[in-house]
Short mmCIF file of C-alpha atoms in Angstrom, two decimals:
data_model
loop_
_atom_site.label_atom_id
_atom_site.label_comp_id
_atom_site.label_asym_id
_atom_site.label_seq_id
_atom_site.Cartn_x
_atom_site.Cartn_y
_atom_site.Cartn_z
CA MET A 215 17.33 -13.50 10.68
CA ALA A 216 16.81 -9.84 10.33
CA SER A 217 16.07 -7.88 13.50
CA SER A 218 14.51 -4.81 12.37
CA THR A 219 10.88 -4.25 13.62
CA ILE A 220 7.89 -2.95 11.64
CA PRO A 221 8.60 0.75 10.81
CA LEU A 222 7.09 3.51 12.78
CA ILE A 223 5.99 6.33 10.58
CA GLU A 224 4.55 9.83 10.62
CA ASP A 225 3.97 10.20 6.95
CA ILE A 226 1.78 7.91 4.96
CA SER A 227 2.99 9.19 1.55
CA ILE A 228 5.68 6.56 1.68
CA LEU A 229 3.00 3.91 1.49
CA TYR A 230 1.14 4.73 -1.74
CA SER A 231 1.98 5.75 -5.35
CA GLN A 232 1.47 9.33 -6.11
CA HIS A 233 -1.79 9.40 -7.95
CA LYS A 234 -3.17 7.32 -4.85
CA ILE A 235 -1.91 9.59 -2.07
CA ALA A 236 -4.69 12.11 -1.96
CA SER A 237 -7.72 9.40 -1.69
CA ALA A 238 -5.45 7.57 0.98
CA ARG A 239 -5.12 10.67 3.01
CA ALA A 240 -8.83 11.25 2.77
CA ARG A 241 -9.70 7.68 4.10
CA TRP A 242 -7.07 7.85 7.04
CA SER A 243 -8.56 11.13 8.16
CA ASN A 244 -11.89 9.78 7.91
CA LEU A 245 -10.76 6.70 10.02
CA SER A 246 -9.64 8.95 12.69
CA ALA A 247 -12.53 11.06 12.70
CA ARG A 248 -14.93 8.10 12.81
CA PHE A 249 -12.75 6.75 15.64
CA LYS A 250 -12.76 9.97 17.69
CA ASP A 251 -16.83 10.12 17.07
CA LEU A 252 -17.04 6.39 18.18
CA TYR A 253 -14.83 6.48 21.25
CA GLY A 254 -14.57 10.20 22.27
CA ARG A 255 -10.87 10.43 21.84
CA ALA A 256 -8.26 10.39 19.10
CA PRO A 257 -6.43 7.09 18.25
CA ASP A 258 -2.86 6.64 19.77
CA PHE A 259 -1.75 5.03 16.61
CA ILE A 260 -3.01 3.30 13.29
CA ALA A 261 -1.68 -0.15 12.36
CA ARG A 262 -1.59 -0.80 8.51
CA SER A 263 -1.10 -4.09 6.66
CA PRO A 264 -1.37 -4.51 2.84
CA GLY A 265 -3.07 -7.22 0.68
CA ARG A 266 -0.73 -8.85 -1.76
CA VAL A 267 -1.03 -10.25 -5.20
CA ASN A 268 1.16 -13.41 -6.20
CA LEU A 269 2.97 -12.93 -9.32
CA ILE A 270 3.93 -16.63 -9.53
CA GLY A 271 4.16 -19.69 -7.39
CA GLU A 272 0.77 -20.81 -6.35
CA HIS A 273 -0.15 -23.38 -3.68
CA ILE A 274 3.58 -24.15 -3.33
CA ASP A 275 4.27 -22.33 -0.02
CA TYR A 276 2.74 -25.05 2.39
CA ALA A 277 5.02 -27.51 0.13
CA GLY A 278 8.23 -25.84 1.35
CA PHE A 279 8.95 -23.90 -1.85
CA GLY A 280 9.54 -20.18 -2.41
CA VAL A 281 6.87 -17.72 -3.84
CA LEU A 282 7.06 -14.53 -5.57
CA PRO A 283 4.41 -11.98 -4.20
CA MET A 284 4.23 -8.34 -4.10
CA ALA A 285 2.37 -6.19 -1.76
CA ILE A 286 -0.61 -3.88 -3.30
CA GLU A 287 -1.51 -0.49 -2.10
CA ASP A 288 -5.08 -1.94 -0.75
CA ASP A 289 -4.64 -2.44 2.73
CA CYS A 290 -6.21 -3.02 6.10
CA LEU A 291 -6.13 -0.25 8.87
CA ILE A 292 -6.88 -0.66 12.51
CA ALA A 293 -6.89 2.70 14.54
CA VAL A 294 -6.27 2.00 18.20
CA ALA A 295 -6.27 3.72 21.49
CA VAL A 296 -5.05 1.82 24.67
CA ASP A 297 -7.70 1.83 27.57
CA GLU A 298 -5.53 1.40 30.75
CA ASP A 299 -8.65 1.52 32.91
CA HIS A 300 -10.74 -1.44 31.68
CA PRO A 301 -9.59 -4.74 30.36
CA THR A 302 -12.26 -4.83 27.49
CA ILE A 303 -11.35 -5.23 23.87
CA LYS A 304 -13.74 -3.22 21.47
CA LEU A 305 -13.53 -3.62 17.78
CA ALA A 306 -15.87 -1.92 15.08
CA ASN A 307 -15.58 -1.49 11.39
CA VAL A 308 -16.18 1.70 9.47
CA ASN A 309 -18.66 -0.42 7.14
CA PRO A 310 -21.79 -0.65 9.23
CA LYS A 311 -22.64 -4.22 7.78
CA TYR A 312 -20.04 -5.67 9.85
CA PRO A 313 -21.33 -6.21 13.65
CA SER A 314 -19.17 -4.79 16.28
CA LEU A 315 -17.21 -6.97 18.87
CA GLU A 316 -16.44 -6.81 22.42
CA PHE A 317 -14.77 -9.12 24.64
CA ILE A 318 -12.72 -9.46 27.93
CA PRO A 319 -9.65 -11.69 27.55
CA LYS A 320 -9.27 -14.87 29.57
CA SER A 321 -5.81 -16.09 30.82
CA ARG A 322 -3.64 -17.89 28.28
CA GLN A 323 -4.34 -21.19 30.19
CA GLU A 324 -7.83 -20.71 29.58
CA GLY A 325 -7.53 -19.97 25.90
CA ILE A 326 -7.51 -16.18 25.94
CA VAL A 327 -10.70 -16.08 23.60
CA ALA A 328 -12.91 -18.73 22.09
CA ILE A 329 -13.00 -18.56 18.37
CA ASN A 330 -15.22 -20.93 16.60
CA PRO A 331 -13.96 -21.38 13.04
CA GLU A 332 -17.18 -23.16 11.90
CA VAL A 333 -18.95 -19.80 12.49
CA HIS A 334 -17.98 -17.58 9.69
CA VAL A 335 -17.65 -14.01 10.98
CA TRP A 336 -15.15 -11.26 10.08
CA THR A 337 -14.26 -10.73 13.78
CA ASN A 338 -12.57 -14.27 13.88
CA TYR A 339 -9.62 -13.00 12.05
CA PHE A 340 -9.17 -10.27 14.81
CA LEU A 341 -9.70 -12.97 17.44
CA ALA A 342 -7.20 -15.10 15.82
CA GLY A 343 -4.50 -12.38 15.57
CA PHE A 344 -4.88 -11.29 19.08
CA ARG A 345 -5.03 -14.86 20.64
CA GLY A 346 -2.19 -15.65 18.36
CA LEU A 347 0.15 -13.09 19.66
CA PHE A 348 -0.42 -13.91 23.35
CA ASP A 349 0.08 -17.60 22.57
CA GLU A 350 3.19 -17.35 20.67
CA LEU A 351 4.93 -14.81 22.89
CA GLY A 352 3.99 -16.70 25.99
CA LEU A 353 2.27 -13.56 27.57
CA ASP A 354 0.66 -14.41 30.75
CA GLN A 355 -0.19 -10.70 32.05
CA LYS A 356 -3.47 -9.29 32.02
CA PRO A 357 -3.90 -7.51 28.63
CA LYS A 358 -4.51 -3.78 28.30
CA GLY A 359 -7.98 -2.63 27.10
CA MET A 360 -7.98 -1.74 23.35
CA LEU A 361 -10.48 0.55 21.54
CA CYS A 362 -10.18 -0.35 17.80
CA LEU A 363 -11.72 0.74 14.44
CA MET A 364 -10.99 -1.00 11.25
CA SER A 365 -11.14 0.09 7.55
CA GLY A 366 -10.23 -2.43 4.76
CA THR A 367 -9.97 -1.91 1.21
CA VAL A 368 -8.53 -5.28 0.20
CA PRO A 369 -11.52 -7.05 -1.59
CA SER A 370 -12.70 -10.21 0.18
CA GLY A 371 -12.58 -13.43 -1.45
CA ALA A 372 -10.59 -12.08 -4.20
CA GLY A 373 -7.55 -13.98 -3.75
CA LEU A 374 -5.44 -10.87 -2.43
CA SER A 375 -5.21 -11.78 1.25
CA SER A 376 -7.72 -9.79 2.68
CA SER A 377 -8.12 -12.06 5.72
CA SER A 378 -4.26 -12.33 6.26
CA ALA A 379 -3.92 -8.44 5.99
CA PHE A 380 -6.42 -8.34 8.74
CA VAL A 381 -4.63 -11.06 10.70
CA CYS A 382 -1.07 -9.29 10.43
CA CYS A 383 -2.69 -5.84 11.14
CA THR A 384 -4.28 -7.23 14.42
CA VAL A 385 -1.08 -8.82 15.23
CA ASN A 386 0.72 -5.51 14.55
CA ALA A 387 -2.04 -3.33 16.47
CA THR A 388 -1.85 -5.85 19.71
CA VAL A 389 1.77 -5.91 19.88
CA MET A 390 1.84 -2.18 20.01
CA ALA A 391 -1.20 -1.70 22.44
CA GLN A 392 0.51 -4.47 24.89
CA LYS A 393 4.12 -3.21 24.40
CA SER A 394 3.98 -2.83 28.28
CA LEU A 395 3.85 -6.38 28.68
CA LEU A 396 6.88 -7.39 26.76
CA PRO A 397 10.26 -8.07 28.01
CA ASN A 398 11.95 -4.77 28.44
CA GLN A 399 9.12 -3.46 26.31
CA GLN A 400 10.89 -4.66 23.20
CA LEU A 401 8.99 -5.06 20.16
CA PRO A 402 9.76 -8.44 18.27
CA SER A 403 11.09 -7.95 14.83
CA ALA A 404 9.03 -8.07 11.67
CA HIS A 405 10.08 -11.48 10.87
CA GLU A 406 9.04 -12.84 14.21
CA LEU A 407 5.52 -10.93 13.62
CA ALA A 408 5.36 -12.68 10.26
CA THR A 409 5.80 -15.98 11.88
CA ILE A 410 3.43 -15.37 14.71
CA SER A 411 0.70 -14.18 12.08
CA ILE A 412 1.27 -17.39 10.24
CA HIS A 413 0.53 -19.34 13.19
CA ALA A 414 -2.36 -17.08 14.29
CA GLU A 415 -4.63 -17.14 11.21
CA GLN A 416 -4.88 -21.05 11.78
CA TYR A 417 -7.06 -20.39 14.51
CA ALA A 418 -9.58 -18.95 11.98
CA GLY A 419 -9.70 -22.45 10.37
CA ALA A 420 -7.56 -22.68 7.44
CA MET A 421 -4.30 -24.80 6.90
CA ILE A 422 -2.23 -21.98 5.59
CA GLY A 423 1.40 -21.86 4.01
CA GLY A 424 2.77 -18.54 5.04
CA MET A 425 3.03 -16.48 1.93
CA ASP A 426 0.21 -14.12 2.60
CA GLN A 427 1.28 -13.14 6.02
CA THR A 428 5.07 -12.75 5.04
CA ALA A 429 4.17 -10.63 2.01
CA SER A 430 1.99 -8.36 4.03
CA ILE A 431 4.19 -7.62 6.55
CA LEU A 432 7.94 -7.91 5.06
CA SER A 433 7.34 -6.63 1.42
CA LYS A 434 9.37 -3.65 0.31
CA PRO A 435 8.35 -0.85 -2.07
CA GLN A 436 8.99 -1.23 -5.82
CA ALA A 437 9.74 -4.91 -5.43
CA ALA A 438 8.42 -8.30 -5.57
CA LEU A 439 9.28 -10.41 -2.74
CA PHE A 440 11.00 -13.82 -2.92
CA ILE A 441 10.15 -15.74 0.01
CA GLU A 442 11.69 -19.10 1.24
CA PHE A 443 10.28 -20.86 3.84
CA HIS A 444 12.65 -23.85 4.25
CA PRO A 445 14.85 -24.52 6.20
CA VAL A 446 13.97 -21.10 7.75
CA LEU A 447 11.88 -18.06 6.69
CA LYS A 448 14.06 -15.89 4.55
CA VAL A 449 13.02 -12.94 2.12
CA THR A 450 14.83 -11.19 -0.73
CA PRO A 451 13.49 -8.27 -2.66
CA VAL A 452 13.40 -9.12 -6.49
CA TYR A 453 13.51 -5.77 -8.49
CA PHE A 454 12.03 -5.34 -12.01
CA PRO A 455 14.57 -4.31 -14.74
CA VAL A 456 14.02 -0.62 -15.95
CA THR A 457 12.40 -0.68 -19.26
CA LYS A 458 10.57 1.48 -21.82
CA PRO A 459 7.77 1.23 -21.34
CA PRO A 460 7.98 0.13 -17.77
CA ILE A 461 6.46 -3.10 -16.51
CA ALA A 462 2.95 -2.99 -14.86
CA PHE A 463 0.65 -5.53 -13.32
CA VAL A 464 -3.02 -5.25 -13.50
CA ILE A 465 -5.32 -7.14 -11.11
CA ALA A 466 -8.70 -7.98 -12.16
CA ASN A 467 -11.32 -9.26 -9.67
CA THR A 468 -13.75 -12.12 -11.29
CA LEU A 469 -16.08 -11.13 -8.40
CA VAL A 470 -16.43 -14.79 -7.64
CA THR A 471 -15.97 -14.97 -4.23
CA SER A 472 -13.81 -18.00 -2.63
CA ASP A 473 -13.96 -17.56 1.17
CA LYS A 474 -11.01 -19.66 2.43
CA ALA A 475 -12.75 -20.30 5.78
CA VAL A 476 -15.98 -21.49 4.12
CA THR A 477 -14.79 -23.69 1.40
CA ALA A 478 -11.36 -25.00 3.06
CA PRO A 479 -12.65 -28.51 3.59
CA VAL A 480 -13.25 -29.26 -0.07
CA ARG A 481 -10.61 -26.79 -1.70
CA TYR A 482 -7.55 -25.36 0.06
CA ASN A 483 -7.27 -27.79 3.35
CA LEU A 484 -7.88 -30.76 0.81
CA ARG A 485 -4.89 -29.54 -1.18
CA VAL A 486 -2.70 -29.24 1.77
CA VAL A 487 -3.55 -32.83 2.71
CA GLU A 488 -2.85 -34.13 -0.77
CA ALA A 489 0.66 -32.50 -0.94
CA ARG A 490 1.43 -33.68 2.55
CA GLY A 491 0.42 -37.14 1.81
CA GLY A 492 2.02 -37.17 -1.36
CA ALA A 493 5.27 -35.90 0.00
CA ARG A 494 5.52 -38.55 2.28
CA ILE A 495 4.52 -41.42 -0.32
CA LEU A 496 7.34 -39.87 -2.89
CA ALA A 497 10.12 -40.00 -0.04
CA LEU A 498 9.05 -43.54 0.83
CA ALA A 499 9.15 -44.71 -2.92
CA LEU A 500 12.95 -42.91 -3.13
CA GLY A 501 13.98 -44.78 0.04
CA ILE A 502 14.19 -41.56 2.22
CA PRO A 503 13.77 -41.97 5.80
CA ILE A 504 10.65 -40.18 7.14
CA PRO A 505 11.53 -37.76 10.14
CA ALA A 506 10.64 -38.66 13.75
CA SER A 507 7.83 -36.25 13.70
CA GLY A 508 6.28 -37.86 10.57
CA LYS A 509 5.99 -34.45 9.08
CA PHE A 510 7.48 -33.98 5.48
CA HIS A 511 6.76 -31.71 2.41
CA PHE A 512 7.94 -31.74 -1.17
CA LYS A 513 10.96 -29.30 -0.61
CA GLN A 514 12.25 -31.61 1.98
CA VAL A 515 12.01 -34.79 -0.56
CA LEU A 516 13.94 -32.99 -3.10
CA ASP A 517 16.77 -31.96 -0.68
CA ALA A 518 16.89 -35.30 0.86
CA HIS A 519 16.88 -37.20 -2.57
CA PHE A 520 19.85 -35.08 -3.95
CA GLU A 521 21.81 -35.41 -0.50
CA LYS A 522 21.31 -39.18 -0.88
CA VAL A 523 22.28 -39.64 -4.57
CA GLY A 524 24.49 -36.64 -4.91
CA TYR A 525 24.50 -33.68 -7.14
CA ASP A 526 27.28 -31.84 -9.04
CA ALA A 527 26.73 -28.20 -9.08
CA THR A 528 29.95 -27.37 -10.65
CA GLY A 529 29.96 -24.67 -13.17
CA LYS A 530 26.29 -24.03 -12.41
CA THR A 531 24.57 -21.07 -11.14
CA GLU A 532 22.17 -21.52 -7.98
CA ALA A 533 19.18 -20.85 -10.45
CA GLU A 534 20.49 -23.51 -13.11
CA ALA A 535 21.15 -25.94 -10.32
CA ASP A 536 17.76 -25.50 -8.96
CA ILE A 537 16.01 -25.77 -12.34
CA GLU A 538 17.86 -29.11 -13.23
CA LYS A 539 17.04 -30.51 -9.99
CA LEU A 540 13.17 -29.58 -10.37
CA THR A 541 13.24 -31.14 -13.81
CA ILE A 542 14.57 -34.30 -12.22
CA MET A 543 11.98 -34.32 -9.62
CA ILE A 544 9.22 -33.84 -12.13
CA ASP A 545 10.44 -36.89 -14.21
CA ILE A 546 10.44 -38.63 -10.69
CA VAL A 547 6.83 -37.73 -10.21
CA GLU A 548 6.03 -39.16 -13.65
CA ARG A 549 7.44 -42.46 -12.79
CA THR A 550 6.28 -42.66 -9.41
CA PHE A 551 2.77 -41.17 -9.60
CA GLY A 552 2.13 -41.43 -13.20
CA THR A 553 1.24 -45.18 -13.07
CA GLU A 554 -2.19 -46.74 -13.66
CA GLU A 555 -2.84 -47.31 -10.29
CA ILE A 556 -2.28 -43.67 -9.00
CA LYS A 557 -2.42 -41.28 -11.91
CA ASP A 558 -6.17 -40.58 -12.10
CA GLY A 559 -6.53 -40.32 -8.02
CA VAL A 560 -6.76 -42.76 -5.27
CA SER A 561 -9.20 -43.32 -2.37
CA PHE A 562 -8.19 -42.07 1.02
CA ALA A 563 -7.75 -45.71 2.26
CA LYS A 564 -5.34 -46.31 -0.76
CA MET A 565 -3.53 -43.00 0.08
CA CYS A 566 -3.04 -44.09 3.72
CA GLU A 567 -1.74 -47.65 2.48
CA LEU A 568 0.82 -46.11 0.12
CA ALA A 569 1.92 -43.73 3.12
CA GLY A 570 2.24 -46.80 5.41
CA LEU A 571 0.08 -45.50 8.00
CA SER A 572 -3.28 -46.33 9.34
CA GLU A 573 -6.28 -44.20 8.51
CA ASP A 574 -6.28 -42.94 12.13
CA ALA A 575 -2.50 -42.26 12.06
CA PHE A 576 -2.68 -40.44 8.83
CA LYS A 577 -5.55 -38.08 10.13
CA GLN A 578 -3.52 -37.48 13.27
CA LEU A 579 -0.44 -36.43 11.39
CA TYR A 580 -1.78 -34.50 8.46
CA ILE A 581 -5.32 -33.54 8.90
CA GLN A 582 -5.47 -30.76 11.58
CA GLN A 583 -8.50 -29.08 9.96
CA PRO A 584 -11.88 -30.61 8.36
CA ILE A 585 -11.53 -31.99 4.83
CA ARG A 586 -14.08 -33.60 2.64
CA GLY A 587 -13.16 -35.62 -0.41
CA GLU A 588 -13.43 -39.20 -2.02
CA ILE A 589 -10.52 -38.89 -4.64
CA PHE A 590 -6.88 -37.64 -3.64
CA HIS A 591 -4.96 -36.70 -6.61
CA LEU A 592 -1.33 -37.37 -5.61
CA TYR A 593 -0.09 -37.09 -9.36
CA ARG A 594 -1.38 -34.06 -10.53
CA ARG A 595 -0.67 -32.14 -7.09
CA ALA A 596 3.11 -33.08 -7.10
CA LYS A 597 3.66 -32.32 -10.69
CA HIS A 598 2.13 -28.98 -10.17
CA ILE A 599 4.15 -28.27 -7.23
CA TYR A 600 7.48 -29.08 -8.69
CA SER A 601 6.77 -27.63 -12.02
CA GLU A 602 5.57 -24.23 -10.46
CA GLU A 603 8.61 -23.73 -8.36
CA LYS A 604 10.63 -24.32 -11.44
CA ARG A 605 8.64 -21.28 -12.85
CA VAL A 606 9.30 -19.23 -9.81
CA VAL A 607 13.12 -19.85 -10.04
CA GLN A 608 13.00 -18.98 -13.75
CA PHE A 609 10.98 -15.90 -13.19
CA ARG A 610 13.27 -14.55 -10.55
CA ASP A 611 16.41 -15.52 -12.64
CA ILE A 612 15.09 -13.50 -15.76
CA CYS A 613 14.54 -10.40 -13.66
CA GLU A 614 17.97 -10.67 -12.03
CA LYS A 615 19.75 -11.39 -15.30
CA PHE A 616 18.28 -8.44 -16.78
CA MET A 617 18.91 -5.93 -13.80
CA GLY A 618 21.50 -3.25 -14.44
CA ARG A 619 21.64 -3.88 -18.10
CA GLN A 620 21.08 -0.79 -20.17
CA ASP A 621 20.00 -2.77 -23.51
CA VAL A 622 16.89 -4.28 -22.03
CA VAL A 623 14.06 -4.73 -24.67
CA ALA A 624 10.85 -4.47 -23.05
CA GLU A 625 9.04 -6.87 -25.28
CA THR A 626 11.69 -9.75 -24.80
CA LEU A 627 11.48 -9.21 -21.07
CA PHE A 628 7.83 -9.15 -20.79
CA SER A 629 7.40 -12.27 -23.18
CA GLU A 630 9.63 -14.34 -21.17
CA LEU A 631 7.85 -13.50 -17.87
CA GLY A 632 4.48 -13.63 -19.51
CA ALA A 633 5.04 -17.19 -20.72
CA LEU A 634 5.93 -18.42 -17.48
CA MET A 635 2.71 -16.81 -16.08
CA ASN A 636 0.53 -18.33 -18.71
CA ALA A 637 2.09 -21.65 -18.12
CA SER A 638 1.31 -21.53 -14.46
CA GLN A 639 -2.47 -20.86 -15.10
CA VAL A 640 -2.49 -23.81 -17.48
CA SER A 641 -1.16 -25.82 -14.44
CA CYS A 642 -3.29 -24.43 -12.02
CA HIS A 643 -6.27 -25.30 -14.02
CA THR A 644 -5.36 -28.88 -15.27
CA LEU A 645 -3.17 -30.07 -12.51
CA TYR A 646 -4.28 -28.44 -9.30
CA ASP A 647 -7.96 -27.82 -10.28
CA CYS A 648 -8.02 -24.50 -8.49
CA SER A 649 -9.31 -22.40 -11.45
CA CYS A 650 -12.89 -21.55 -12.42
CA ASP A 651 -14.84 -20.72 -15.60
CA GLU A 652 -14.75 -16.98 -14.95
CA LEU A 653 -10.90 -17.07 -14.38
CA GLU A 654 -10.37 -19.05 -17.44
CA GLU A 655 -12.55 -16.51 -19.53
CA LEU A 656 -10.80 -13.43 -17.83
CA THR A 657 -7.33 -14.53 -18.19
CA ALA A 658 -7.84 -15.62 -21.98
CA LEU A 659 -9.57 -12.22 -22.65
CA ALA A 660 -6.41 -10.50 -20.80
CA ARG A 661 -4.14 -12.04 -23.45
CA ARG A 662 -6.26 -11.15 -26.35
CA ALA A 663 -6.29 -7.62 -25.00
CA GLY A 664 -2.53 -7.38 -24.81
CA ALA A 665 -1.31 -9.04 -21.63
CA TYR A 666 1.83 -10.90 -21.96
CA GLY A 667 0.99 -13.25 -19.21
CA SER A 668 -2.18 -13.70 -17.17
CA ARG A 669 -2.93 -16.06 -14.27
CA LEU A 670 -4.98 -16.52 -11.34
CA THR A 671 -3.67 -15.22 -8.25
CA GLY A 672 -4.40 -16.29 -4.48
CA ALA A 673 -5.75 -19.61 -3.80
CA GLY A 674 -7.86 -19.57 -6.83
CA TRP A 675 -11.60 -21.12 -7.26
CA GLY A 676 -12.65 -17.47 -7.97
CA GLY A 677 -11.02 -14.37 -6.91
CA ALA A 678 -8.73 -12.30 -8.96
CA SER A 679 -6.34 -12.49 -11.91
CA VAL A 680 -3.14 -10.65 -12.37
CA SER A 681 -1.70 -9.66 -15.91
CA LEU A 682 1.64 -8.48 -17.08
CA VAL A 683 0.89 -5.40 -19.22
CA ALA A 684 3.11 -2.72 -20.76
CA GLU A 685 2.40 0.40 -18.59
CA ASP A 686 1.54 2.68 -21.65
CA LYS A 687 -1.13 -0.09 -22.46
CA VAL A 688 -2.82 -0.12 -19.09
CA PRO A 689 -5.86 2.16 -19.69
CA GLU A 690 -6.79 0.68 -22.75
CA PHE A 691 -6.28 -2.77 -21.34
CA ILE A 692 -8.39 -2.12 -18.57
CA ALA A 693 -11.05 -0.57 -20.71
CA CYS A 694 -11.27 -3.62 -22.76
CA LEU A 695 -11.92 -5.79 -19.48
CA LYS A 696 -14.47 -3.51 -18.31
CA LYS A 697 -16.34 -3.74 -21.54
CA GLU A 698 -15.81 -7.47 -22.69
CA PHE A 699 -15.99 -8.98 -19.12
CA TYR A 700 -17.68 -6.82 -16.62
CA ALA A 701 -20.32 -5.30 -18.76
CA LYS A 702 -21.29 -8.91 -19.90
CA HIS A 703 -21.37 -10.26 -16.48
CA TYR A 704 -21.92 -7.32 -14.00
CA PRO A 705 -23.64 -4.66 -16.11
CA ASP A 706 -24.82 -2.86 -12.95
CA LEU A 707 -21.79 -2.06 -11.28
CA THR A 708 -21.13 1.58 -10.88
CA GLY A 709 -17.80 3.45 -12.12
CA ASP A 710 -16.32 3.20 -8.82
CA GLU A 711 -17.23 -0.31 -8.37
CA LEU A 712 -15.43 -1.15 -11.76
CA ASP A 713 -12.55 0.65 -10.57
CA CYS A 714 -12.27 -1.27 -7.46
CA ALA A 715 -12.58 -4.53 -9.53
CA VAL A 716 -9.95 -3.90 -12.12
CA PHE A 717 -6.94 -1.84 -11.36
CA ALA A 718 -3.02 -1.51 -11.59
CA SER A 719 -1.16 -1.40 -8.47
CA ALA A 720 2.51 -0.62 -7.67
CA PRO A 721 4.47 -2.91 -5.52
CA SER A 722 3.54 -1.57 -2.27
CA SER A 723 5.83 -1.53 1.15
CA GLY A 724 4.62 -3.99 4.17
CA ALA A 725 3.36 -3.43 7.28
CA ALA A 726 3.85 -0.19 9.19
CA THR A 727 2.62 1.81 12.30
CA PHE A 728 1.49 5.43 12.02
CA LEU A 729 2.29 7.55 15.04
CA GLY A 730 1.34 10.87 13.55
CA SER A 731 -1.82 12.85 13.37
CA MET A 732 -4.59 12.73 10.56
CA ALA A 733 -6.50 15.72 12.13
#
């Protein structure tokens, strides 16, 4: 595992594309000035974590499979000054609509700080990051006081991971402020902080997979990030081949808010439970022993199945072998879950029966957060998960096959990648039931407007779409979406609001800590 820490920087220009640097400098300077007005001193540092857009690989991270997001330039910033004299943690937001927070941490044995995930307030994500860091590192010393001011540009509820950016930024800010409490004052690696952030966000009430936090902390500039979770967290930058015109990705927010913490019991958390239960049931059907922990996901089922029956990869590339295995698993899902008894969904009692567990035992093993549902769709979820991972492998393989070639035809590359994105959208809509009318309308419009591929990004049920577009067509593409979608549904949006709703973003770098001055 890589041992590098989150970068310490003194120049923010490395974080943004050329045309966004001026506005970024103004925002960072304003944050520093507002901090001084609020607390009477300059910040010691500013922590930064970006949002992310998932190019392909939806709802499969918690099934153990790899995903392919990229960090975006919109981000969360927390300016921090360490208060050596008082143990109080103070947090404010540059946006006055968000109320401030002030608390004195308790001991780790007392839970550090109380978090009520049933009360949906923005500060829960800060509390989750703060508590998660102390819990995961086992820090028992009395924390230093922290004066904090937050600025965020990642749209909330848009599927661009504003909440995870906030949690990651909090973890980064807290570990820097509490550095003197660490053994030998040694900062954890970026990989370790990504893992801590994954665990920390669960305090806010969502059963998450890990893609968002990993992308926010570990992304590399000018690259997507292939993230693998099983057997260990592993990241591989995936660069896009040089083409004329270059490839571009446009993010368009439906402005239909999907707050993970609010809707999780009937959406996100419910899908996690269906995926976990489905994996156990599929393993039992294939004669695969369940681990003593009882925990199993679809990636483990795949690995265990081919370990059991054998697989000859002779003469195949890694991608070819993975694609063939996933194709076989899709066929197995059809045979196992495509029966009259299971295909259209089962009751909770039936799911528990198929899993070989009592209802109480199933809840104890697989339901750590509240869910509400009467029908559980094992067939649809399993088929989406295996087919979506197949598309992720194909997307990465296409990029890597074209890399370094001088004869890359943009039309060919864009069409192949776009077709995978379009298929992903169909699967998210028909098999995972995580799209919505506005996303269906927006992605269809995007294709008519010239996108090679367009799909929802993030958990879905609202939020944003991502579209693959030739870079020289971006201005007219965005103009078309503004005219045909936003003018129709949101005629009162200002020009600035429109620009925040639909925009192109270059692949951004991950988390960083700024130690310079914005004065």
